[in-house]
Amino acid sequence: MRRGSTATTIAALALAATAAPAMAADTVGSPGAGDPFFPLAGNGGIDVTNYSLDLAYQPASHQLSGTATLQIHATQDLSRFDLDLRGFDVGTVTVNGVEASVARDGQELMITPSHAVRTGDAFTVVVPYAGQPQTVIDPDGSSEGWVYTSDGAAVVGEPQGSPAWYPANDTPRDKATFTVSMTVPSGLTAVGNGSLQSQTTVNGVTTFTWRESYPMAPYLATITLGRFDVTTGTTPSGIPTYIAVDPRQASSASAVLRKLPAMVSFLENLYGSYPFETVGAIVDDAPQLGYSLETQTKPVFDDAPDEVTLLHELSHMWFGDAVTLGSWPDIWLHEGFATWSEWIWTEQQGGKSAAQRFKQLANTPAQQTSFWNPPPGDPGDAQHLFDGTIYQRGAMTLEALRERIGDAQFTDLLRTWYAENRYGTVTTADFVALAERVSGQDLRQFFDEWLYQPGKPSSLLDGSAATTPVG
Ligand code: ARG
Ligand code: ZN
């Protein structure tokens, strides 16, 4: 419904635009970046290079207010372009310091600069905004965006929550650097991505300024706030750590959090050097959230994580945050990899091996269709984006591949995948192509069966081993 009415409005505005001189319809930036599951997420014609968010939050009144300054590179001539923003009152928007006209339609913030922007131009957009941030309810029923907690908010954006707190080009294909400054009542801590630039208290309020200087997909930004105990340190390889724990979770979280530096070392040895400047964790007390998210450099946890959950989110720094899907149906490239990372960590800790785990899961009867469907490479719709198969059968796909091409080539594949793609975006087809290149094998049928065919993979049906070559 929302999609239909938006499309109609966009079409009407595009028609109106053609009537004005020097405003051909094809210079209106598209309202979406073309994702099959989230057609209005992201926008056409713009490439954001830096977000600078200067914000303040009042937990008592739920008021968020401030200014977003976006540095943008135009990838087409633009008489008009959109950003994504959910809710808020928007003040006077400027483009290169000159007032622009603004219209709203759902999550589209449509900006018409007084002078059209040309392909290749770098320009600055300033958006002042204020209001109560929204919690976004996803097609799978989970909460994201600004998730209210008893002492602040857990702020998470996968896959579509970021516009609940800042104007974004909300597509994973448009990574950018971020500076986020957040002012909160003293006693509260605002935890963001990257490194803490400054923390100053004046007149009962504290301003935290965070800088993420590595490219970050908009959905991975956070500014989670509340009461936190903070500890800092460094990993064995010298990465500074910042760990914020809600005091209510402190005693149950401490033993697992002590393993964080060792987990980072483990993942560095396995996949290659840590991709970012800092690492850490935000352990909140957020039953309203109910899951964890790999927010860049500092994953957010809804409560004290168990060991494999911490490992899972940290592994996403390599696969998810550094090497990122370009469209949401490819989500197994994040969740399958993070789940396989859990298995291999457990194996190296002396627990069940990844091969044993695979074998056990492979015994799941074909009749248990909810275990096997949807196939991990084709979730079907946004409601099934985070289904169990994306994680379990996604990880099984990797373990089956490992057994098919051998451990040495499999390790080489994952390391090359990371080295060649970090800070960029990828597709499943890219991964299949690299697997074939590294192994020298034709793996089309293997991946088709594991990733795209519903039901239990036929190579497992007659009890034949996963190592049996297909075809
Ligand atoms: N990526 C998260 C993980 O590590 C899950 C996010 C779930 N989000 C959602 N909207 N259902 O597993
Ligand atoms: Zn995950």
CSV table of C-alpha atoms and ligand atoms in Angstrom, one decimal, residues 138 140 142-144 158-159 291-294 312-313 316 335 386 391, ligand 1:
chain,number,residue,atom,x,y,z
A,138,ASP,CA,10.4,-5.3,10.7
A,140,ASP,CA,9.8,-10.5,10.7
A,142,SER,CA,11.5,-7.6,15.3
A,143,SER,CA,12.2,-4.1,16.6
A,144,GLU,CA,14.9,-1.9,15.3
A,158,GLU,CA,19.6,-3.8,10.3
A,159,PRO,CA,18.1,-3.9,7.8
A,291,TYR,CA,18.7,-9.9,19.6
A,292,SER,CA,22.3,-8.7,19.0
A,293,LEU,CA,23.6,-6.7,16.1
A,294,GLU,CA,27.1,-6.3,14.6
A,312,HIS,CA,29.4,-14.5,16.1
A,313,GLU,CA,29.1,-10.7,16.3
A,316,HIS,CA,30.7,-10.0,11.4
A,335,GLU,CA,24.9,-15.0,8.8
A,386,PHE,CA,16.8,-13.9,9.4
A,391,TYR,CA,22.3,-19.2,9.7
B,1,ARG,N1,22.6,-9.5,12.2
B,1,ARG,C1,22.0,-9.9,13.4
B,1,ARG,C2,22.8,-11.2,13.9
B,1,ARG,O1,23.9,-11.1,14.1
B,1,ARG,C3,20.6,-10.2,13.4
B,1,ARG,C4,19.7,-9.0,13.1
B,1,ARG,C5,18.3,-9.3,13.1
B,1,ARG,N2,17.5,-8.2,12.7
B,1,ARG,C6,16.2,-8.2,12.5
B,1,ARG,N3,15.7,-7.1,12.1
B,1,ARG,N4,15.6,-9.3,12.6
B,1,ARG,O2,22.4,-12.3,13.9
